Tab-separated table of C-alpha atoms in Angstrom:
chain	number	residue	atom	x	y	z
S	1	MET	CA	0.156	0.033	0.106
S	2	THR	CA	3.203	2.249	0.311
S	3	ALA	CA	3.435	2.830	-3.472
S	4	PRO	CA	-0.046	4.179	-4.309
S	5	THR	CA	0.293	6.852	-1.303
S	6	ILE	CA	3.626	8.011	-2.827
S	7	GLU	CA	2.244	8.063	-6.203
S	8	HIS	CA	-0.732	10.214	-5.302
S	9	ALA	CA	1.071	12.453	-2.723
S	10	THR	CA	0.340	16.180	-2.921
S	11	THR	CA	2.996	18.482	-3.823
S	12	PRO	CA	4.326	20.552	-1.083
S	13	THR	CA	3.604	24.420	-1.463
S	14	ARG	CA	7.464	25.029	-0.749
S	15	ALA	CA	8.221	22.613	-3.490
S	16	TRP	CA	7.425	25.413	-6.063
S	17	SER	CA	9.435	28.121	-4.354
S	18	MET	CA	12.414	25.583	-4.321
S	19	LEU	CA	11.821	24.826	-7.925
S	20	ALA	CA	11.781	28.680	-9.011
S	21	LEU	CA	15.101	29.501	-7.286
S	22	ALA	CA	16.639	26.440	-8.767
S	23	VAL	CA	15.695	27.630	-12.010
S	24	ALA	CA	16.587	31.050	-11.647
S	25	ALA	CA	20.309	29.771	-10.369
S	26	GLN	CA	20.722	27.512	-13.127
S	27	ALA	CA	19.459	30.037	-15.773
S	28	ALA	CA	21.961	32.355	-14.452
S	29	GLY	CA	24.804	29.965	-14.930
S	30	THR	CA	23.869	28.904	-18.591
S	31	MET	CA	23.695	32.986	-19.528
S	32	LEU	CA	27.288	33.017	-18.252
S	33	VAL	CA	27.965	29.685	-20.046
S	34	SER	CA	26.414	30.798	-23.429
S	35	THR	CA	28.010	34.501	-23.382
S	36	PRO	CA	30.741	33.396	-25.634
S	37	VAL	CA	28.441	31.599	-27.846
S	38	TYR	CA	26.944	34.774	-28.567
S	39	LEU	CA	30.384	36.657	-29.078
S	40	ILE	CA	30.695	34.514	-31.866
S	41	PRO	CA	29.278	36.865	-34.783
S	42	LEU	CA	31.567	39.739	-33.071
S	43	LEU	CA	34.680	37.547	-33.143
S	44	HIS	CA	34.255	36.023	-36.363
S	45	LEU	CA	32.288	38.253	-38.734
S	46	ASP	CA	33.877	41.683	-37.224
S	47	ARG	CA	37.037	40.767	-35.881
S	48	GLY	CA	38.060	37.971	-38.300
S	49	MET	CA	38.490	34.993	-35.883
S	50	PRO	CA	38.350	31.705	-37.818
S	51	LEU	CA	35.071	29.955	-36.788
S	52	ALA	CA	36.720	27.009	-35.456
S	53	GLN	CA	38.681	28.959	-33.055
S	54	ALA	CA	35.568	31.080	-32.041
S	55	GLY	CA	33.749	27.607	-31.583
S	56	LEU	CA	36.706	26.543	-29.349
S	57	LEU	CA	36.280	29.689	-27.134
S	58	ALA	CA	32.670	29.371	-26.825
S	59	SER	CA	33.071	25.616	-25.738
S	60	ALA	CA	35.542	26.562	-22.783
S	61	PRO	CA	32.759	26.788	-20.084
S	62	THR	CA	31.435	23.529	-21.031
S	63	VAL	CA	34.921	22.079	-20.568
S	64	GLY	CA	34.887	23.209	-17.224
S	65	MET	CA	31.482	22.038	-16.469
S	66	VAL	CA	32.383	18.554	-17.520
S	67	LEU	CA	35.431	18.520	-14.927
S	68	THR	CA	33.193	19.163	-12.008
S	69	LEU	CA	29.389	18.055	-12.840
S	70	VAL	CA	30.108	14.619	-10.891
S	71	ALA	CA	31.916	16.121	-8.162
S	72	TRP	CA	29.181	18.585	-7.354
S	73	GLY	CA	26.340	15.932	-7.645
S	74	SER	CA	28.608	13.747	-5.332
S	75	LEU	CA	28.818	16.740	-2.842
S	76	ALA	CA	24.848	17.350	-3.105
S	77	ASP	CA	24.431	13.812	-2.331
S	78	ARG	CA	26.349	14.156	0.836
S	79	ARG	CA	25.496	17.576	2.040
S	80	GLY	CA	22.323	18.666	0.414
S	81	GLU	CA	21.357	21.164	-2.371
S	82	ARG	CA	21.212	24.446	-0.697
S	83	GLY	CA	25.181	24.957	-0.206
S	84	VAL	CA	26.112	23.533	-3.414
S	85	ILE	CA	23.554	25.907	-5.682
S	86	GLY	CA	24.175	29.038	-3.405
S	87	GLY	CA	28.003	28.271	-3.506
S	88	GLY	CA	28.454	27.393	-6.942
S	89	ALA	CA	26.529	30.619	-8.078
S	90	ALA	CA	28.853	32.590	-5.779
S	91	LEU	CA	31.897	31.112	-7.295
S	92	ALA	CA	30.696	31.765	-10.750
S	93	ALA	CA	29.767	35.320	-10.126
S	94	VAL	CA	33.750	35.674	-9.051
S	95	PHE	CA	34.973	34.152	-12.189
S	96	ALA	CA	32.379	36.380	-14.211
S	97	PHE	CA	33.771	39.573	-12.921
S	98	ALA	CA	37.398	38.250	-13.298
S	99	ALA	CA	36.594	37.485	-16.927
S	100	ALA	CA	35.143	41.013	-17.511
S	101	LEU	CA	39.029	42.255	-16.742
S	102	VAL	CA	40.917	40.225	-19.029
S	103	THR	CA	38.867	40.170	-22.397
S	104	ASP	CA	41.783	41.390	-24.356
S	105	ASP	CA	43.817	38.242	-23.501
S	106	LEU	CA	41.869	35.387	-25.228
S	107	ILE	CA	43.966	32.604	-23.376
S	108	VAL	CA	43.270	33.958	-20.039
S	109	LEU	CA	39.509	34.561	-20.670
S	110	GLY	CA	39.515	31.215	-21.720
S	111	VAL	CA	40.890	29.826	-18.520
S	112	LEU	CA	38.499	31.785	-16.654
S	113	LEU	CA	35.501	30.582	-18.624
S	114	VAL	CA	36.425	27.129	-17.800
S	115	LEU	CA	36.486	27.789	-14.053
S	116	GLY	CA	33.241	29.836	-14.664
S	117	GLY	CA	31.574	26.866	-16.157
S	118	ALA	CA	33.050	24.446	-13.835
S	119	ALA	CA	31.402	26.786	-11.034
S	120	SER	CA	28.024	26.883	-12.835
S	121	ALA	CA	27.931	23.039	-12.917
S	122	SER	CA	26.648	23.148	-9.255
S	123	ALA	CA	23.058	24.031	-10.179
S	124	ASN	CA	22.925	21.480	-13.194
S	125	SER	CA	23.681	18.508	-10.830
S	126	ALA	CA	21.957	19.505	-7.547
S	127	SER	CA	18.779	20.984	-8.972
S	128	GLY	CA	17.862	17.706	-10.278
S	129	ARG	CA	17.853	16.641	-6.739
S	130	VAL	CA	15.616	19.237	-5.484
S	131	VAL	CA	12.937	18.150	-8.063
S	132	VAL	CA	13.170	14.374	-7.335
S	133	GLY	CA	13.314	15.419	-3.339
S	134	TRP	CA	10.283	17.767	-3.396
S	135	PHE	CA	8.030	16.438	-5.834
S	136	PRO	CA	6.166	13.145	-6.050
S	137	ARG	CA	6.670	11.015	-9.184
S	138	HIS	CA	3.250	11.810	-10.793
S	139	ARG	CA	4.436	15.470	-10.611
S	140	ARG	CA	8.256	15.064	-11.453
S	141	GLY	CA	7.919	15.131	-15.505
S	142	LEU	CA	6.091	18.561	-15.323
S	143	ALA	CA	8.580	19.629	-12.339
S	144	MET	CA	11.728	18.594	-14.279
S	145	GLY	CA	10.189	20.141	-17.557
S	146	ILE	CA	9.821	23.336	-15.695
S	147	ARG	CA	13.390	22.857	-14.357
S	148	GLN	CA	14.679	22.245	-17.942
S	149	MET	CA	13.573	25.686	-18.698
S	150	SER	CA	16.726	26.807	-16.975
S	151	GLN	CA	18.870	26.136	-19.816
S	152	PRO	CA	16.766	27.891	-22.804
S	153	LEU	CA	15.886	30.700	-20.783
S	154	GLY	CA	19.626	31.383	-19.978
S	155	VAL	CA	20.605	30.933	-23.696
S	156	ALA	CA	17.599	33.128	-24.766
S	157	ALA	CA	18.784	36.020	-22.382
S	158	ALA	CA	22.325	35.816	-23.623
S	159	ALA	CA	21.120	35.737	-27.284
S	160	VAL	CA	19.264	38.895	-26.494
S	161	VAL	CA	21.484	40.643	-24.304
S	162	VAL	CA	24.944	39.908	-25.297
S	163	PRO	CA	25.397	40.850	-29.120
S	164	PRO	CA	23.944	44.326	-28.772
S	165	LEU	CA	25.632	45.017	-25.242
S	166	ALA	CA	29.002	43.678	-26.637
S	167	ALA	CA	28.740	45.758	-29.754
S	168	GLN	CA	28.202	49.170	-27.938
S	169	HIS	CA	30.275	48.708	-24.879
S	170	GLY	CA	32.808	45.818	-25.348
S	171	ILE	CA	32.890	42.189	-24.749
S	172	ALA	CA	33.580	42.835	-20.914
S	173	ALA	CA	29.956	44.148	-20.471
S	174	PRO	CA	27.998	40.964	-21.063
S	175	PHE	CA	30.284	39.337	-18.330
S	176	LEU	CA	29.673	41.995	-15.791
S	177	VAL	CA	25.957	41.597	-16.185
S	178	SER	CA	26.282	37.637	-15.693
S	179	GLY	CA	28.377	38.534	-12.557
S	180	VAL	CA	26.037	40.532	-11.180
S	181	VAL	CA	22.867	38.224	-11.769
S	182	LEU	CA	24.860	35.373	-10.330
S	183	ALA	CA	25.760	37.380	-7.286
S	184	VAL	CA	22.086	38.388	-6.398
S	185	LEU	CA	20.947	34.467	-7.073
S	186	ALA	CA	23.680	33.325	-4.675
S	187	VAL	CA	22.486	35.332	-2.060
S	188	ALA	CA	18.706	34.439	-2.676
S	189	CYS	CA	19.576	30.665	-3.003
S	190	GLY	CA	21.596	30.573	0.275
S	191	ALA	CA	18.883	32.061	2.043
S	192	GLY	CA	15.828	30.813	0.405
S	193	ILE	CA	16.685	26.843	-0.696
S	194	ARG	CA	16.042	24.270	1.885
S	195	ASN	CA	17.310	20.654	1.517
S	196	PRO	CA	14.365	18.130	0.577
S	197	PRO	CA	12.639	16.449	3.496
S	198	ARG	CA	14.593	12.815	2.706
S	199	ALA	CA	15.530	11.870	6.111
S	200	ALA	CA	12.324	10.321	7.453
S	201	ALA	CA	11.635	8.382	4.257
S	202	ALA	CA	15.202	7.304	3.825
S	203	ALA	CA	15.320	5.733	7.053
S	204	SER	CA	12.171	3.597	6.372
S	205	VAL	CA	13.744	2.118	3.143
S	206	PRO	CA	16.523	-0.243	2.780
S	207	ARG	CA	19.386	1.658	1.379
S	208	ALA	CA	19.924	0.783	-2.540
S	209	GLY	CA	23.286	-0.417	-4.045
S	210	ASN	CA	25.050	0.837	-6.926
S	211	PRO	CA	22.123	1.335	-9.701
S	212	TYR	CA	24.598	0.683	-12.487
S	213	ARG	CA	24.944	-2.647	-11.583
S	214	GLY	CA	22.829	-5.602	-12.762
S	215	SER	CA	21.073	-3.089	-15.311
S	216	GLY	CA	22.145	-1.184	-18.614
S	217	PHE	CA	19.117	1.152	-18.090
S	218	LEU	CA	21.226	4.236	-16.998
S	219	LEU	CA	24.115	3.554	-19.323
S	220	ARG	CA	21.905	3.393	-22.029
S	221	ILE	CA	19.821	6.650	-21.279
S	222	HIS	CA	23.387	8.402	-20.904
S	223	VAL	CA	24.569	7.384	-24.245
S	224	VAL	CA	21.099	8.364	-25.775
S	225	SER	CA	21.673	11.642	-24.135
S	226	VAL	CA	24.831	12.175	-25.480
S	227	LEU	CA	23.906	11.705	-29.060
S	228	LEU	CA	20.606	13.833	-28.595
S	229	VAL	CA	22.793	16.533	-27.574
S	230	ILE	CA	24.683	16.985	-30.847
S	231	PRO	CA	21.744	18.659	-32.704
S	232	GLN	CA	20.811	20.305	-29.616
S	233	PHE	CA	24.285	22.516	-29.037
S	234	THR	CA	24.497	22.703	-32.981
S	235	VAL	CA	21.392	24.631	-33.100
S	236	ALA	CA	22.226	26.669	-30.047
S	237	THR	CA	25.854	27.530	-31.106
S	238	PHE	CA	25.567	28.163	-34.756
S	239	GLY	CA	21.943	29.109	-34.990
S	240	MET	CA	22.517	32.931	-34.822
S	241	VAL	CA	25.676	32.937	-36.944
S	242	TYR	CA	23.797	30.730	-39.586
S	243	LEU	CA	20.950	33.309	-39.759
S	244	ILE	CA	23.229	36.213	-40.250
S	245	SER	CA	25.814	34.645	-42.742
S	246	ALA	CA	23.786	32.354	-44.405
S	247	LEU	CA	20.398	33.781	-44.409
S	248	ASP	CA	21.559	37.384	-44.484
S	249	TRP	CA	19.379	38.259	-41.370
S	250	PRO	CA	20.390	41.612	-39.370
S	251	GLU	CA	22.435	40.787	-36.095
S	252	LEU	CA	19.940	42.358	-33.883
S	253	ALA	CA	16.728	40.355	-35.536
S	254	ALA	CA	19.008	37.177	-35.630
S	255	GLY	CA	19.300	37.490	-31.538
S	256	ILE	CA	16.009	38.442	-31.142
S	257	LEU	CA	14.861	35.389	-33.077
S	258	VAL	CA	17.273	32.910	-31.349
S	259	GLY	CA	16.078	34.289	-28.242
S	260	VAL	CA	12.458	33.469	-28.908
S	261	SER	CA	13.218	30.208	-30.057
S	262	GLN	CA	15.018	29.253	-26.691
S	263	VAL	CA	11.592	30.609	-24.799
S	264	VAL	CA	9.507	28.318	-27.209
S	265	GLY	CA	11.692	25.425	-26.524
S	266	ALA	CA	11.382	26.141	-22.638
S	267	PHE	CA	7.964	25.675	-22.947
S	268	GLY	CA	8.403	22.534	-25.157
S	269	ARG	CA	10.349	21.177	-22.410
S	270	ILE	CA	7.429	21.609	-19.824
S	271	ALA	CA	4.996	20.314	-22.672
S	272	VAL	CA	6.818	16.909	-23.077
S	273	GLY	CA	7.297	16.510	-19.266
S	274	ALA	CA	3.632	16.931	-18.688
S	275	LEU	CA	3.088	14.345	-21.617
S	276	SER	CA	5.536	11.996	-19.849
S	277	ASP	CA	3.482	12.164	-16.573
S	278	ARG	CA	0.259	11.566	-18.508
S	279	VAL	CA	1.404	8.602	-20.455
S	280	GLY	CA	3.166	7.099	-17.588
S	281	SER	CA	6.511	6.656	-19.427
S	282	ARG	CA	9.764	8.846	-19.969
S	283	VAL	CA	11.214	6.599	-22.520
S	284	ARG	CA	8.085	6.307	-24.832
S	285	VAL	CA	8.200	10.128	-25.200
S	286	LEU	CA	11.788	10.264	-25.453
S	287	ARG	CA	11.509	7.959	-28.455
S	288	TRP	CA	8.924	10.452	-30.070
S	289	VAL	CA	11.460	13.250	-29.622
S	290	ALA	CA	14.192	11.528	-31.027
S	291	LEU	CA	12.357	10.856	-34.016
S	292	ALA	CA	11.283	14.672	-34.261
S	293	ALA	CA	14.797	15.482	-34.105
S	294	ILE	CA	15.890	13.433	-37.054
S	295	ALA	CA	13.300	15.262	-39.259
S	296	VAL	CA	13.807	18.856	-38.114
S	297	MET	CA	17.396	18.667	-38.753
S	298	LEU	CA	17.148	17.210	-42.080
S	299	VAL	CA	14.382	20.001	-42.834
S	300	LEU	CA	16.945	22.486	-41.681
S	301	GLY	CA	19.406	21.646	-44.097
S	302	VAL	CA	17.053	21.577	-46.884
S	303	THR	CA	15.681	25.080	-45.971
S	304	GLY	CA	19.250	26.150	-45.976
S	305	ALA	CA	20.038	24.811	-49.335
S	306	LEU	CA	17.044	26.379	-50.778
S	307	HIS	CA	18.219	29.861	-49.080
S	308	GLY	CA	14.679	30.473	-47.670
S	309	THR	CA	14.959	33.311	-45.387
S	310	VAL	CA	11.723	32.719	-43.825
S	311	ALA	CA	11.482	29.202	-44.131
S	312	GLY	CA	14.968	28.720	-42.683
S	313	ALA	CA	14.206	30.975	-39.764
S	314	ILE	CA	10.929	29.006	-39.009
S	315	ALA	CA	12.891	25.758	-39.279
S	316	LEU	CA	15.453	26.933	-36.939
S	317	VAL	CA	12.891	27.851	-34.411
S	318	ILE	CA	11.314	24.397	-34.730
S	319	ALA	CA	14.593	22.794	-34.337
S	320	ALA	CA	15.597	24.839	-31.373
S	321	THR	CA	12.179	23.625	-29.905
S	322	VAL	CA	12.465	19.853	-30.656
S	323	THR	CA	16.116	19.314	-29.849
S	324	VAL	CA	16.030	20.517	-26.264
S	325	ALA	CA	12.898	18.458	-25.330
S	326	ASP	CA	14.644	15.497	-24.499
S	327	ASN	CA	16.523	16.698	-21.588
S	328	GLY	CA	13.926	16.910	-19.108
S	329	LEU	CA	12.763	13.324	-20.018
S	330	ALA	CA	16.220	11.872	-19.703
S	331	PHE	CA	16.899	13.719	-16.400
S	332	THR	CA	13.710	12.538	-15.025
S	333	SER	CA	14.593	8.840	-16.162
S	334	VAL	CA	18.152	9.024	-14.500
S	335	ALA	CA	16.941	10.533	-11.262
S	336	GLU	CA	14.128	7.887	-11.050
S	337	ALA	CA	16.375	5.124	-11.898
S	338	ALA	CA	19.340	6.007	-9.671
S	339	GLY	CA	17.508	6.189	-6.137
S	340	SER	CA	18.137	9.042	-3.429
S	341	ALA	CA	21.498	8.057	-2.606
S	342	TRP	CA	22.891	8.172	-6.201
S	343	THR	CA	20.724	10.867	-7.633
S	344	GLY	CA	23.470	13.694	-7.676
S	345	LYS	CA	26.196	11.402	-9.106
S	346	ALA	CA	24.200	9.858	-11.784
S	347	LEU	CA	22.818	13.138	-12.946
S	348	GLY	CA	26.523	14.499	-12.825
S	349	ILE	CA	27.478	11.626	-14.908
S	350	GLN	CA	24.534	12.227	-17.076
S	351	ASN	CA	25.458	16.122	-17.554
S	352	THR	CA	29.218	15.146	-17.955
S	353	GLY	CA	28.362	12.761	-21.053
S	354	GLN	CA	26.145	15.574	-22.386
S	355	PHE	CA	28.771	18.239	-21.984
S	356	LEU	CA	31.705	16.025	-23.324
S	357	ALA	CA	29.793	16.056	-26.375
S	358	ALA	CA	28.892	19.484	-26.302
S	359	SER	CA	32.342	20.928	-26.027
S	360	ALA	CA	33.187	19.154	-29.109
S	361	VAL	CA	30.228	20.310	-31.004
S	362	GLY	CA	31.827	23.869	-31.296
S	363	PRO	CA	34.834	23.078	-33.024
S	364	ALA	CA	34.113	19.952	-34.654
S	365	VAL	CA	30.634	21.290	-36.467
S	366	GLY	CA	32.216	24.632	-37.036
S	367	ALA	CA	35.155	22.749	-39.029
S	368	LEU	CA	32.225	20.740	-40.907
S	369	ILE	CA	30.445	23.770	-41.669
S	370	THR	CA	33.773	25.549	-43.138
S	371	VAL	CA	33.970	22.408	-45.181
S	372	ALA	CA	30.710	21.310	-46.393
S	373	GLY	CA	28.561	24.496	-45.825
S	374	TYR	CA	25.557	24.933	-43.563
S	375	PRO	CA	22.912	22.827	-45.392
S	376	LEU	CA	24.806	19.812	-45.578
S	377	ALA	CA	26.584	19.907	-41.977
S	378	LEU	CA	22.831	20.698	-40.512
S	379	ALA	CA	21.581	17.600	-42.576
S	380	LEU	CA	24.388	15.273	-41.384
S	381	VAL	CA	23.768	16.062	-37.717
S	382	ALA	CA	20.856	14.039	-38.128
S	383	ILE	CA	22.651	10.967	-37.829
S	384	ALA	CA	23.124	11.608	-34.172
S	385	PRO	CA	19.356	11.232	-33.157
S	386	LEU	CA	19.008	8.378	-35.768
S	387	ALA	CA	21.855	6.531	-34.070
S	388	ALA	CA	20.122	7.013	-30.598
S	389	LEU	CA	17.027	5.286	-31.479
S	390	PRO	CA	17.755	1.742	-30.946
S	391	LEU	CA	19.561	2.435	-27.754
S	392	ILE	CA	16.353	4.184	-26.137
S	393	PRO	CA	15.042	1.444	-23.406
S	394	LYS	CA	11.538	0.000	-23.912
S	395	THR	CA	10.345	0.366	-20.234
S	396	ASP	CA	11.133	3.034	-17.638
S	397	VAL	CA	12.940	1.983	-14.233
S	398	HIS	CA	11.791	3.599	-10.781
S	399	ARG	CA	13.929	3.531	-7.858
S	400	ALA	CA	13.309	7.004	-6.287
């Protein structure tokens, strides 16, 4: 009789405020991580930096995240979410302010971006634990979808703010803005976040062992997510410069469109999360998203080949929406399959795989675009979700 009680448990009112703070903290970190992405048009088109080199700089924060995601998750498992999220935001603010002081030295700037990404990874690992700890299972798809809004909202903020701010005040200005936002949220999270009430429940449940032993479910979800992140970061990293250089969009209009696409994508994550709650399966909806990702990348390549200014922009918005929709589903699956003692570590591993792939997207796809052009390169990216399809498990696993 225990399972039905948990299944239909009410959601504590405080859970929504915890979720709001977690979303805001991760969005602020994502804004910092995305800032060099939206400096690419300025660095490449105005200053003549090679696209592959600009993509490498844009990938620097992602490298930092890869190095620390599991460590942050393990710390959250042991010490709770409050200090991890608040402390990580404070560190990220320090590195953002430092980056603003060294923008003329690209090597030092790259190092500070690595450190900023490493600090901002705290929210990525710990905020997923907030969702699992504060929300019952029949609300986790929706809650994780809302939590996953943080990335597109942070990207959208960077897309709208960074290009005009950098054009008018130099590339230091966007880093200063990110630092201020992160500092404010560090204080808010330190004061407002409470660790989820797991102690009483954990005492009545036998401690689970390593969830990676005896089942390939988690590993398969990790690999699927690595493959599905390739089209996501291709669109996020090169969408704006594609609009400007291939479809002749004005820079400001391109930034606004990319920002809008990220907001639409944020609500798309909520929709697919709620859908997974309704159908009772994360992996079934994940399969639908993978199929849609194949289609949208092919359409994006075709519209680019036809030089359709409007059609290409519409395809980009749809692609930006579809290619981010898998994240919440995969995160919820990982958190539920890992169990509370392993949630932070498993989510750290999940993020690490994704960001390892994402850190390669900038230079690799940038070089591919240089050789093959945008249309063919975008179409070839559809191979990644195609390869993910047979790896998606047929049924869900619930240990949380």
